[in-house]
Amino acid sequence: QVAWPLRPPLRWGWARRSPMLEAMEMPSHSRQLLLQLNTQRAKGFLCDVIIVVQNALFRAHKNILAASSVYLKSLVVHDNLLNLDHEMVSPGVFRLVLDFIYTGRLGECEPGEQGLGAVLAAASYLQVPALVALCKKKLKRTGKYCHLRGGYSPYGKMARGLRAATPVIQTCYSAGPRPVDMQPGEPHSTQCGDLGSAHPRGTAPPPCGLDLSKKSPTSPSSQLLPTDRLHPGDSREPLLPPGHDSPPGSASLLANHSSAYKDPPQVGEGVIHPAERFRGRDFLYRWMKHEAPGSYLEECEAEKEPEREEKAESPPQSRYPSIESNELENDNSTSEDTGSSEGPSPGGTLGPYCSHLAYEPESLGDNLYVCIPCGKGFPSSEQLNAHVEAHTEEELYHKAASEQAGPFLDKGGQSLGDIIRPYRCSSCDKAYKDPATLRQHEKTHWLTRPYPCTICGKKFTQRGTMTRHMRSHLGLKPFACDACGMRFTRQYRLTEHMRIHSGEKPYECQVCGGKFAQQRNLINPVGPSSDGLSVAFGEWEIFSLKMCSDGDLPPPPTSWGQTRPAEQRGEAKPLAGGPTRVLLLWGWE
DNA sequence: CTGGGGAGGGGGCCC
DNA sequence: TGGGCCCCCTCCCCA
C-alpha cells in the first residue's frame, strides 16, 4: 500500500484559503496513479533501483519501495542496487511482494515454498506491513496461521534464514527492527518477535545482504556473458522486466550474492581476485545507469567489503551510531508524510553505511540525499551519485589520517610516497595520485577487458585505447604534417615526426653519445621514469650483478640489433617463483 | 646478405 | 576523454 497525502498539508496555506478544493476528491486517483506506476515499472521507465534476488533482477522505483517498507526505505536511500538474501525471499515470492506493493493485490500463491506462508515470511522480512496483514488474514481464513511467538514459519529453512537475516537490519539500526506484525505502540525491543527472537545478542552478522565477498564467482566467461535467463533451467519468474537486457556479469554476480550468508569458501574454490570479486556489481551498477563498467561506486563497495566484514565482528555501535529505536516508529508515523514533501528521510535509513552521521533533518534542508562519507547533502539521488563518484572512502581515510597525524612527515607510518600517491592498488601495490587513475589501473588486472572493438572484437582495458584503435580501422589520421603532408593517428606521432624535419635529436645515448630524434630508438633510455634501468653508466655492472642470477643466463647476443629479443634488451622479465631478472650487460664492451 | 638506424604504427598505461 | 609517454613490432633504407 502506497500512502501519500491526498491533500497537501495545511501549512501549504492554499488549502485553507480554498476550502472548496478540499471537498473535491477523485476516488480513483490513487488507483490510477498506482496503475501508471506499475506500468512504468513494467517498462523500466524512471526505475531508479534494482533489486537482486538470487538469479532474478527487479527494477522498481525507490519512492514506491520506500513508501511501502521501512526496511526497503533504509536500503534505497543509499543504494541503487539492493541485494536480498534469497534464503529469506525467493525470486518468485519477491515478485509477488513487488506486485503487491505496486497493485495492492496479492497474486495466486503456489503451494509449498512459493505459498502464502513464504509470502508472509518475506513480507515480514521486508517489513511490508500491509502484505503481512493480508497474508495473516488469508492464512487465518484457511486455518493455517498459527500465531506463535516466532511467527509463521512456512519451512525450516526460512526460519533459519530469518535468524540469519534479522540482524541485517540490526546492523543498520542500533536497535533491532520493528517486526511488522507488532502492534502499534508496542514497545520496540531488540527481541523482534517474528524476526528477531532468534537472534542471539552479541553476534553481528554481515550487514544488509550486500556482502558480495563470500564466494568466488563462476568462470570469467560466465561473468560477462549477457544472458536473457541467467539460469536456463530455472523456471522461477521473473528474471527481467520486459524490454530490458540482462546486465553483463549478472550471472556471476548473482551466484556471488546468493551466498552472502552461506559458508565461507571451501578449499578448492579458489581465492578470487579483488577486482573480480566485485565485477558483477560493477556491471550491474553500470547497467542500471546505462553506462559502461568501471564506476566508482561498485569499486568503492568492494573496497568496503573487508571493512564491513571487520565491522560485522564488532558491536555495531562502534561504526553505526545509535539511532533511537523510536525513529523506526517515527518512520511509520504520518507526521513525516504530512510534514515534509521532500521525499525520503535519511534518518535511520542510511543503511549499513550510517557511519558517523547523525540524522539532523533540519540541518540538511532540502538536501536529503546524503553522502555518507563526507556528510554533504543533495536534493536528488542523481546528484548524490554524481558526487559520490568524486571521492572514495580511501580519500576520506587519508584525509582523516592527515588531520589526526599533525606533522607532515609523521602521519601514522605513512611514507611520503603514500601521501603523494595515496591510492594503492590492492593487487600489485602500485599507487596513484587520484582514485580515477587507480580505478583505471585496476582494470588492467581484470581477466576480461571491458572495451571491445566493434569491428575486430579486440578488447581493451581503457575506452580511450579502444577508440584510438578504432581510428586504425577507419583510417582516421587527423594529425597532418605541414611539411610533408604525412598524416598520423596521434598527435604525439606528429610531434615525433616533426623532429625529422627540424633535425632535432633531443635523445642522447648515455653510452655512446649518439643522438636520436625518437626516444624509443634509444636502447636504454635514461630518464626519471625508467626506474632501475636509469642507472648511470658507471653503475651498470654493479646493477646487473645485483639483479642477475647465475645459471640460466642466455648466451651473449652477437650484436645489439634493434630487433633483438626483448629479454636481451635489458627489460625486466619476471620468472615464476624467483626474483625479477634483468639482463643489462651482455654485449656491453 | 646482414646489421644498424630511422621511422610508422599499435597497445598499455598514467595523468 | 584526450594527451602524453613508454614499450613493442615491424618495415625500409643504407652501409
XYZ file of C-alpha atoms (C1' of nucleotides) in Angstrom:
619
model
C 0.000 0.000 0.000
C 1.450 3.278 -1.040
C 0.461 6.141 1.108
C 0.755 9.784 0.314
C -1.363 12.670 1.363
C -4.342 13.148 -0.842
C -4.461 16.680 0.373
C -1.475 18.890 0.837
C -0.562 19.671 4.406
C -2.246 22.647 5.875
C 0.995 24.525 6.181
C 0.975 24.890 2.425
C -1.617 27.500 3.013
C -3.691 27.448 -0.095
C -5.831 24.601 1.155
C -7.131 26.754 3.925
C -7.803 29.591 1.592
C -9.628 27.312 -0.813
C -11.853 25.138 1.274
C -13.888 24.119 -1.745
C -10.918 22.260 -3.126
C -10.815 20.053 -0.071
C -14.212 18.780 -0.852
C -13.202 17.668 -4.290
C -11.621 14.277 -4.428
C -11.193 11.823 -7.207
C -11.821 8.391 -5.734
C -9.899 6.514 -8.363
C -6.927 8.834 -8.279
C -4.705 6.657 -6.161
C -5.566 3.554 -8.120
C -4.906 5.292 -11.409
C -1.643 6.575 -10.120
C -0.596 3.132 -8.971
C -1.608 1.717 -12.295
C 0.601 4.204 -14.054
C 3.490 3.473 -11.743
C 3.101 -0.239 -12.244
C 3.066 0.246 -15.988
C 6.192 2.313 -15.716
C 7.788 -0.397 -13.633
C 6.951 -2.979 -16.247
C 8.654 -0.838 -18.859
C 11.508 0.101 -16.606
C 10.560 3.720 -17.074
C 12.107 6.002 -14.445
C 13.058 2.997 -12.398
C 15.893 4.040 -10.164
C 16.680 0.922 -8.227
C 17.444 -2.688 -8.992
C 16.664 -5.443 -6.582
C 18.680 -8.582 -6.934
C 17.139 -11.750 -5.601
C 19.248 -14.774 -6.277
C 19.136 -15.080 -10.039
C 16.498 -12.500 -10.722
C 16.629 -8.781 -11.194
C 13.762 -6.458 -10.492
C 13.588 -2.831 -11.375
C 11.473 -0.544 -9.308
C 11.033 2.975 -8.053
C 12.712 3.981 -4.859
C 9.852 6.127 -3.756
C 7.419 3.285 -4.047
C 9.616 0.888 -2.147
C 10.368 3.455 0.487
C 6.710 4.207 0.945
C 5.901 0.543 1.330
C 8.603 -0.752 3.581
C 10.747 0.769 6.229
C 13.387 -1.781 5.530
C 13.461 -1.169 1.814
C 13.409 2.502 2.531
C 16.525 2.161 4.575
C 18.224 0.440 1.680
C 17.149 2.561 -1.249
C 18.197 5.774 0.375
C 21.804 4.913 -0.128
C 21.922 2.257 -2.770
C 20.612 1.896 -6.255
C 21.239 -1.792 -6.136
C 19.669 -3.925 -3.459
C 20.649 -7.479 -2.823
C 18.153 -9.520 -0.932
C 19.045 -12.731 0.755
C 17.431 -15.414 -1.321
C 17.105 -17.594 1.696
C 14.756 -15.009 3.030
C 12.860 -14.298 -0.107
C 12.925 -16.248 -3.310
C 12.635 -14.517 -6.699
C 9.135 -15.813 -7.199
C 7.998 -14.645 -3.814
C 9.614 -11.294 -4.231
C 7.776 -10.868 -7.482
C 4.561 -11.370 -5.575
C 5.648 -8.891 -2.956
C 6.617 -6.349 -5.560
C 3.378 -6.863 -7.411
C 1.549 -6.302 -4.199
C 3.452 -3.132 -3.489
C 2.526 -1.738 -6.857
C -1.015 -3.016 -7.112
C -2.265 -3.712 -3.639
C -3.195 -7.150 -4.848
C -1.639 -10.446 -3.962
C -1.440 -12.863 -6.817
C -2.122 -16.538 -6.625
C 0.303 -18.452 -4.497
C 1.569 -21.867 -5.298
C 1.659 -24.438 -2.583
C 4.923 -25.193 -0.884
C 7.733 -22.759 -0.750
C 6.015 -20.361 -3.068
C 2.934 -20.430 -0.937
C 1.298 -17.880 1.203
C 3.500 -18.720 4.125
C 6.582 -17.868 2.167
C 4.999 -14.613 1.147
C 4.224 -13.856 4.737
C 7.737 -14.622 5.809
C 9.122 -12.488 3.024
C 6.749 -9.660 3.764
C 7.762 -9.844 7.386
C 11.417 -9.872 6.460
C 10.959 -6.982 4.085
C 8.707 -5.206 6.523
C 5.734 -4.679 4.315
C 3.040 -4.433 6.969
C 0.082 -4.338 4.641
C 1.136 -7.547 2.988
C 1.847 -9.177 6.305
C -1.633 -8.336 7.441
C -3.143 -9.620 4.237
C -1.241 -12.878 4.412
C -2.204 -13.424 8.006
C -5.779 -12.748 7.165
C -5.717 -15.281 4.382
C -3.906 -17.852 6.449
C -6.285 -17.453 9.338
C -9.138 -17.893 6.941
C -7.681 -21.184 5.791
C -6.779 -22.165 9.309
C -3.087 -22.443 8.611
C -1.861 -19.499 10.575
C -0.542 -20.328 13.974
C 0.357 -17.295 15.996
C 3.455 -18.417 17.752
C 5.945 -16.072 19.250
C 8.219 -16.986 16.465
C 5.577 -16.155 13.919
C 4.745 -18.120 10.883
C 7.442 -20.424 9.737
C 6.458 -21.973 6.477
C 9.506 -24.125 6.378
C 12.538 -24.661 8.453
C 14.951 -23.171 6.006
C 13.123 -19.934 6.074
C 13.122 -19.947 9.809
C 16.871 -20.315 9.808
C 17.043 -17.598 7.271
C 15.092 -15.324 9.482
C 17.592 -15.783 12.187
C 20.337 -15.011 9.819
C 18.749 -12.004 8.325
C 17.196 -10.259 11.221
C 20.419 -8.733 12.458
C 20.916 -7.395 8.991
C 18.553 -4.735 9.989
C 20.033 -4.513 13.396
C 23.272 -3.624 11.808
C 21.575 -0.726 10.129
C 19.993 0.461 13.294
C 21.415 0.254 16.675
C 18.253 -1.381 17.812
C 16.585 -4.261 16.121
C 13.917 -3.834 13.543
C 10.366 -3.443 14.418
C 8.611 -6.516 13.270
C 5.851 -5.544 11.021
C 3.230 -7.508 12.796
C 3.944 -5.787 16.060
C 1.085 -3.757 17.282
C 1.375 -0.005 17.052
C 2.565 1.402 20.278
C 4.059 -1.842 21.427
C 7.490 -1.251 22.893
C 10.137 -1.922 20.395
C 12.789 -4.197 21.658
C 15.716 -5.900 20.104
C 13.847 -9.106 20.516
C 11.891 -8.721 17.413
C 9.027 -11.112 17.590
C 8.627 -12.630 14.223
C 12.005 -11.635 13.101
C 14.294 -11.054 15.919
C 13.582 -13.574 18.529
C 16.137 -15.995 17.347
C 18.936 -13.587 17.067
C 21.407 -14.055 19.841
C 22.781 -10.965 21.388
C 26.329 -10.151 20.718
C 26.540 -11.767 17.349
C 26.953 -9.463 14.441
C 26.210 -10.862 11.034
C 27.087 -9.302 7.725
C 25.124 -6.167 7.062
C 22.184 -5.763 4.812
C 22.625 -8.658 2.479
C 25.207 -6.728 0.493
C 28.229 -8.759 1.326
C 29.470 -9.987 -2.010
C 32.772 -11.281 -0.925
C 31.925 -14.627 0.482
C 32.075 -16.744 -2.596
C 34.011 -16.779 -5.758
C 32.116 -16.070 -8.918
C 31.943 -18.615 -11.604
C 34.269 -18.697 -14.515
C 35.196 -15.408 -16.054
C 33.401 -16.225 -19.200
C 30.156 -16.710 -17.439
C 30.588 -13.457 -15.684
C 30.437 -11.456 -18.781
C 28.058 -13.309 -20.945
C 24.800 -11.473 -21.140
C 22.003 -13.902 -20.769
C 18.333 -13.441 -21.006
C 17.858 -16.100 -18.473
C 20.608 -16.458 -16.053
C 19.867 -19.994 -15.198
C 18.235 -21.556 -18.185
C 16.932 -24.426 -16.204
C 15.476 -22.256 -13.580
C 11.812 -21.750 -14.067
C 11.407 -19.173 -11.406
C 9.996 -15.941 -12.622
C 10.504 -13.204 -13.305
C 14.000 -12.544 -14.424
C 13.865 -9.193 -16.037
C 11.240 -6.668 -16.769
C 10.226 -6.562 -20.393
C 12.353 -4.539 -22.640
C 15.499 -4.850 -20.639
C 18.510 -6.863 -21.335
C 20.268 -8.724 -18.695
C 23.260 -6.822 -17.490
C 26.527 -8.418 -18.308
C 28.018 -10.165 -15.395
C 24.777 -10.665 -13.680
C 25.125 -14.381 -13.584
C 28.267 -14.312 -11.613
C 27.037 -11.502 -9.550
C 24.009 -13.422 -8.580
C 25.949 -16.514 -7.879
C 28.074 -14.314 -5.772
C 25.297 -12.595 -3.955
C 23.269 -15.600 -3.308
C 25.840 -16.947 -0.996
C 26.012 -13.910 1.148
C 25.212 -15.776 4.304
C 26.452 -19.134 3.402
C 29.548 -20.880 4.490
C 32.882 -19.362 3.663
C 34.596 -20.562 0.516
C 35.690 -24.123 0.705
C 39.110 -25.353 -0.034
C 39.431 -25.579 -3.745
C 37.041 -22.810 -4.547
C 39.986 -20.590 -5.027
C 40.697 -17.106 -3.993
C 39.090 -14.645 -6.269
C 40.882 -11.570 -7.289
C 39.583 -8.474 -5.572
C 38.876 -6.885 -8.888
C 36.964 -9.951 -9.945
C 35.102 -10.077 -6.739
C 33.068 -7.021 -7.384
C 32.939 -7.024 -11.103
C 29.413 -8.284 -11.225
C 28.296 -5.431 -9.111
C 30.240 -3.131 -11.320
C 28.378 -4.263 -14.377
C 25.073 -4.218 -12.685
C 25.531 -0.735 -11.458
C 26.684 0.500 -14.799
C 23.913 -1.351 -16.494
C 21.409 0.353 -14.341
C 22.998 3.703 -15.001
C 23.211 2.869 -18.695
C 26.930 3.300 -18.520
C 29.953 1.237 -19.265
C 31.522 -0.658 -16.428
C 34.033 0.750 -14.076
C 32.311 3.298 -12.000
C 33.401 4.402 -8.623
C 30.574 3.075 -6.596
C 30.964 -0.593 -7.053
C 34.651 -0.393 -6.573
C 34.100 1.622 -3.513
C 31.715 -1.035 -2.348
C 34.329 -3.640 -2.977
C 36.806 -1.679 -1.023
C 34.360 -1.502 1.781
C 33.714 -5.177 1.931
C 36.654 -6.202 4.039
C 35.832 -3.344 6.279
C 32.248 -4.444 6.503
C 33.346 -7.866 7.453
C 35.500 -6.411 10.129
C 32.666 -4.302 11.341
C 30.439 -7.273 11.477
C 32.767 -8.735 14.011
C 32.447 -5.811 16.309
C 29.499 -4.292 18.072
C 27.556 -2.171 15.660
C 27.606 0.969 17.703
C 31.263 1.465 17.014
C 30.508 2.247 13.401
C 26.819 2.823 13.367
C 25.883 5.368 15.915
C 22.875 4.984 17.985
C 19.704 5.724 16.189
C 16.957 5.501 18.664
C 14.583 2.741 18.093
C 11.697 5.091 18.156
C 12.918 6.524 14.923
C 11.607 3.405 13.392
C 8.364 4.161 14.978
C 8.535 7.654 13.625
C 9.338 6.278 10.267
C 5.919 4.841 10.040
C 4.171 7.752 11.501
C 2.094 10.019 9.415
C 3.799 13.100 10.700
C 6.642 12.589 8.298
C 4.360 12.133 5.366
C 2.424 15.200 6.117
C 5.209 17.255 7.418
C 7.520 17.111 4.501
C 7.150 16.869 0.828
C 10.786 16.436 0.001
C 10.987 12.695 -0.156
C 12.552 10.012 1.900
C 14.122 10.948 5.090
C 17.630 9.839 5.649
C 17.077 9.492 9.308
C 17.593 5.957 10.365
C 17.602 4.978 6.763
C 21.180 5.237 5.826
C 21.617 1.548 5.626
C 24.812 -0.136 6.594
C 26.914 2.924 5.964
C 25.383 5.027 8.642
C 28.913 5.876 9.637
C 29.379 8.920 11.744
C 26.400 10.818 10.520
C 23.592 11.574 12.834
C 20.249 12.347 11.367
C 19.584 16.036 11.571
C 16.944 16.813 9.016
C 16.830 20.466 9.917
C 20.462 20.893 9.034
C 20.002 19.157 5.728
C 17.236 21.322 4.432
C 16.184 20.121 1.016
C 19.354 18.122 0.599
C 18.028 14.885 1.913
C 20.280 12.637 -0.131
C 23.356 12.498 1.987
C 26.791 11.367 1.026
C 27.645 9.055 3.850
C 31.394 9.554 3.926
C 31.508 13.321 3.795
C 28.093 14.285 5.024
C 27.182 16.553 2.149
C 23.545 16.658 1.268
C 21.997 16.742 -2.161
C 18.476 17.337 -3.348
C 18.362 14.287 -5.579
C 19.807 10.815 -5.742
C 21.302 11.615 -9.140
C 23.271 14.495 -7.714
C 24.335 12.350 -4.843
C 25.567 9.679 -7.206
C 27.493 12.246 -9.183
C 29.072 13.487 -6.026
C 29.968 10.038 -4.777
C 31.881 9.493 -7.958
C 34.153 12.300 -6.921
C 35.730 10.678 -3.946
C 36.387 7.366 -2.389
C 36.391 6.081 1.059
C 40.128 5.847 0.893
C 40.313 9.510 0.177
C 38.465 10.187 3.358
C 40.575 7.753 5.237
C 43.692 9.599 4.265
C 42.081 12.901 4.952
C 41.185 11.756 8.417
C 44.623 10.306 8.898
C 46.276 13.528 7.898
C 44.037 15.501 10.179
C 44.919 13.327 13.113
C 48.582 12.914 12.424
C 49.596 16.511 12.513
C 53.181 16.955 11.290
C 53.684 16.369 7.634
C 56.097 13.510 7.863
C 54.634 11.867 10.875
C 51.374 10.501 9.635
C 50.869 7.192 11.249
C 53.658 5.469 9.413
C 52.713 6.833 6.041
C 55.630 7.390 3.778
C 55.975 10.435 1.611
C 55.066 8.257 -1.323
C 51.868 7.227 0.400
C 50.966 10.836 0.901
C 51.714 11.829 -2.654
C 50.116 8.706 -4.056
C 47.606 7.573 -1.528
C 45.560 5.324 -3.813
C 47.203 1.966 -3.771
C 46.220 -0.985 -5.903
C 45.264 -3.929 -3.787
C 46.582 -6.329 -6.392
C 50.010 -5.068 -7.310
C 50.908 -2.307 -4.864
C 51.091 0.391 -7.472
C 49.970 3.728 -6.146
C 48.274 6.678 -7.752
C 47.501 10.258 -7.031
C 43.816 10.075 -7.679
C 41.136 7.419 -7.385
C 40.152 7.620 -11.021
C 43.599 6.534 -12.075
C 43.537 3.743 -9.566
C 40.218 2.544 -10.964
C 41.657 2.751 -14.418
C 44.663 0.776 -13.351
C 42.678 -1.877 -11.567
C 41.018 -2.755 -14.810
C 44.341 -3.994 -16.041
C 44.021 -6.799 -13.502
C 40.664 -7.876 -14.748
C 40.630 -11.106 -16.621
C 38.255 -9.715 -19.164
C 38.739 -6.376 -20.800
C 35.649 -4.275 -20.771
C 36.002 -2.335 -24.018
C 35.758 -4.449 -27.153
C 36.328 -3.102 -30.632
C 33.078 -3.360 -32.502
C 34.916 -4.091 -35.722
C 37.523 -6.701 -34.868
C 36.453 -7.678 -31.378
C 39.787 -6.940 -29.802
C 39.312 -5.895 -26.223
C 40.913 -3.111 -24.273
C 41.177 -2.045 -20.688
C 40.578 1.600 -21.475
C 37.939 3.138 -23.603
C 40.403 5.635 -24.954
C 42.688 2.882 -26.170
C 39.778 1.241 -27.882
C 38.697 4.422 -29.650
C 42.259 5.057 -30.676
C 42.400 1.549 -32.034
C 39.187 2.195 -33.950
C 40.941 5.002 -35.779
C 43.242 2.468 -37.356
C 40.238 0.551 -38.676
C 38.626 3.667 -40.015
C 41.810 5.108 -41.400
C 41.321 8.259 -39.423
C 44.534 10.226 -39.293
C 43.615 13.656 -38.093
C 47.142 14.887 -37.462
C 48.881 16.083 -40.611
C 52.438 17.219 -41.053
C 52.568 20.689 -42.562
C 55.923 19.956 -44.129
C 55.319 16.702 -45.970
C 51.632 16.104 -45.658
C 52.074 12.827 -43.880
C 49.220 12.052 -41.579
C 49.140 10.344 -38.217
C 46.622 8.853 -35.879
C 48.123 10.557 -32.880
C 49.375 13.978 -32.046
C 52.409 12.516 -30.363
C 53.414 10.761 -33.541
C 53.236 14.005 -35.434
C 55.354 15.676 -32.801
C 57.921 12.945 -33.176
C 57.739 13.137 -36.910
C 58.270 16.885 -36.969
C 61.705 16.346 -35.451
C 62.696 14.689 -38.687
C 62.062 17.927 -40.498
C 63.610 20.102 -37.842
C 66.604 17.838 -37.354
C 66.117 17.976 -33.639
C 67.537 14.968 -31.813
C 66.928 15.523 -28.167
C 67.584 11.982 -27.013
C 71.165 11.148 -26.324
C 72.595 7.731 -25.629
C 74.409 7.755 -22.298
C 76.781 5.060 -23.531
C 77.902 6.126 -26.986
C 76.666 9.682 -27.090
C 74.580 9.048 -30.169
C 71.602 11.316 -30.630
C 68.155 10.339 -31.705
C 65.016 12.062 -32.746
C 62.842 9.491 -31.068
C 63.324 8.274 -27.580
C 62.150 4.810 -28.487
C 65.212 4.292 -30.579
C 67.415 4.562 -27.558
C 68.333 1.120 -26.339
C 68.308 2.049 -22.676
C 66.544 5.344 -22.320
C 67.659 7.366 -19.341
C 65.012 9.316 -17.665
C 63.124 9.820 -14.481
C 60.538 7.246 -15.398
C 62.776 4.360 -16.310
C 63.211 3.185 -12.738
C 66.113 0.902 -12.016
C 67.327 0.880 -15.546
C 68.212 4.518 -15.446
C 71.447 3.971 -13.614
C 74.469 5.930 -14.557
C 76.911 4.390 -16.968
C 79.446 3.508 -14.334
C 76.901 1.672 -12.238
C 75.655 -0.699 -14.853
C 77.847 -3.558 -13.943
C 77.021 -3.352 -10.282
C 73.393 -3.126 -11.110
C 73.488 -6.130 -13.337
C 75.390 -8.161 -10.792
C 72.748 -7.456 -8.263
C 69.848 -8.229 -10.500
C 71.023 -11.189 -12.494
C 71.060 -14.678 -11.159
C 73.540 -17.135 -12.463
C 72.719 -20.398 -14.037
C 70.174 -19.618 -16.673
C 71.506 -16.636 -18.494
C 71.203 -16.899 -22.228
C 74.369 -16.755 -24.279
C 75.525 -13.257 -25.069
C 73.967 -11.884 -28.194
C 76.276 -11.432 -31.061
C 75.119 -7.879 -31.529
C 72.840 -5.234 -30.182
C 70.492 -5.133 -33.097
C 67.361 -3.216 -32.567
C 65.211 -6.198 -33.213
C 66.875 -8.426 -30.678
C 64.539 -10.317 -28.406
C 63.038 -8.400 -25.577
C 64.807 -10.409 -22.916
C 68.120 -9.240 -24.314
C 67.229 -5.587 -24.155
C 67.666 -5.023 -20.502
C 63.995 -5.439 -19.766
C 62.684 -6.904 -16.625
C 61.360 -10.354 -17.159
C 59.520 -11.880 -14.251
C 60.157 -15.536 -13.683
C 57.805 -17.711 -11.796
C 58.887 -18.243 -8.241
C 62.011 -16.193 -8.476
C 63.167 -12.626 -8.425
C 62.923 -10.342 -11.390
C 65.960 -10.790 -13.559
C 67.328 -8.007 -15.618
C 69.884 -8.608 -18.282
C 71.786 -5.469 -18.834
C 75.368 -6.118 -19.612
C 75.570 -8.732 -22.288
C 77.385 -7.279 -25.164
C 78.495 -4.173 -23.403
C 82.114 -3.938 -24.150
C 73.350 -10.756 -47.010
C 73.453 -8.689 -42.645
C 73.109 -5.365 -39.178
C 72.155 -0.636 -37.638
C 69.413 3.393 -37.801
C 65.178 5.726 -38.759
C 60.541 5.717 -38.658
C 55.384 4.127 -38.902
C 52.108 2.149 -36.147
C 49.644 -0.324 -32.273
C 48.793 -1.200 -27.374
C 49.435 -0.203 -22.345
C 49.216 2.963 -19.020
C 49.328 7.282 -16.372
C 47.937 11.971 -15.953
C 38.005 11.856 -22.626
C 42.092 13.090 -24.564
C 47.043 13.837 -24.269
C 51.393 12.154 -23.465
C 54.739 8.799 -22.881
C 56.544 4.170 -22.971
C 57.113 -0.365 -24.965
C 56.922 -3.223 -28.711
C 56.729 -4.898 -33.541
C 57.678 -4.070 -37.990
C 59.357 -2.185 -42.267
C 62.536 0.352 -45.037
C 66.909 2.251 -46.217
C 71.664 2.148 -46.296
C 76.394 0.987 -45.248
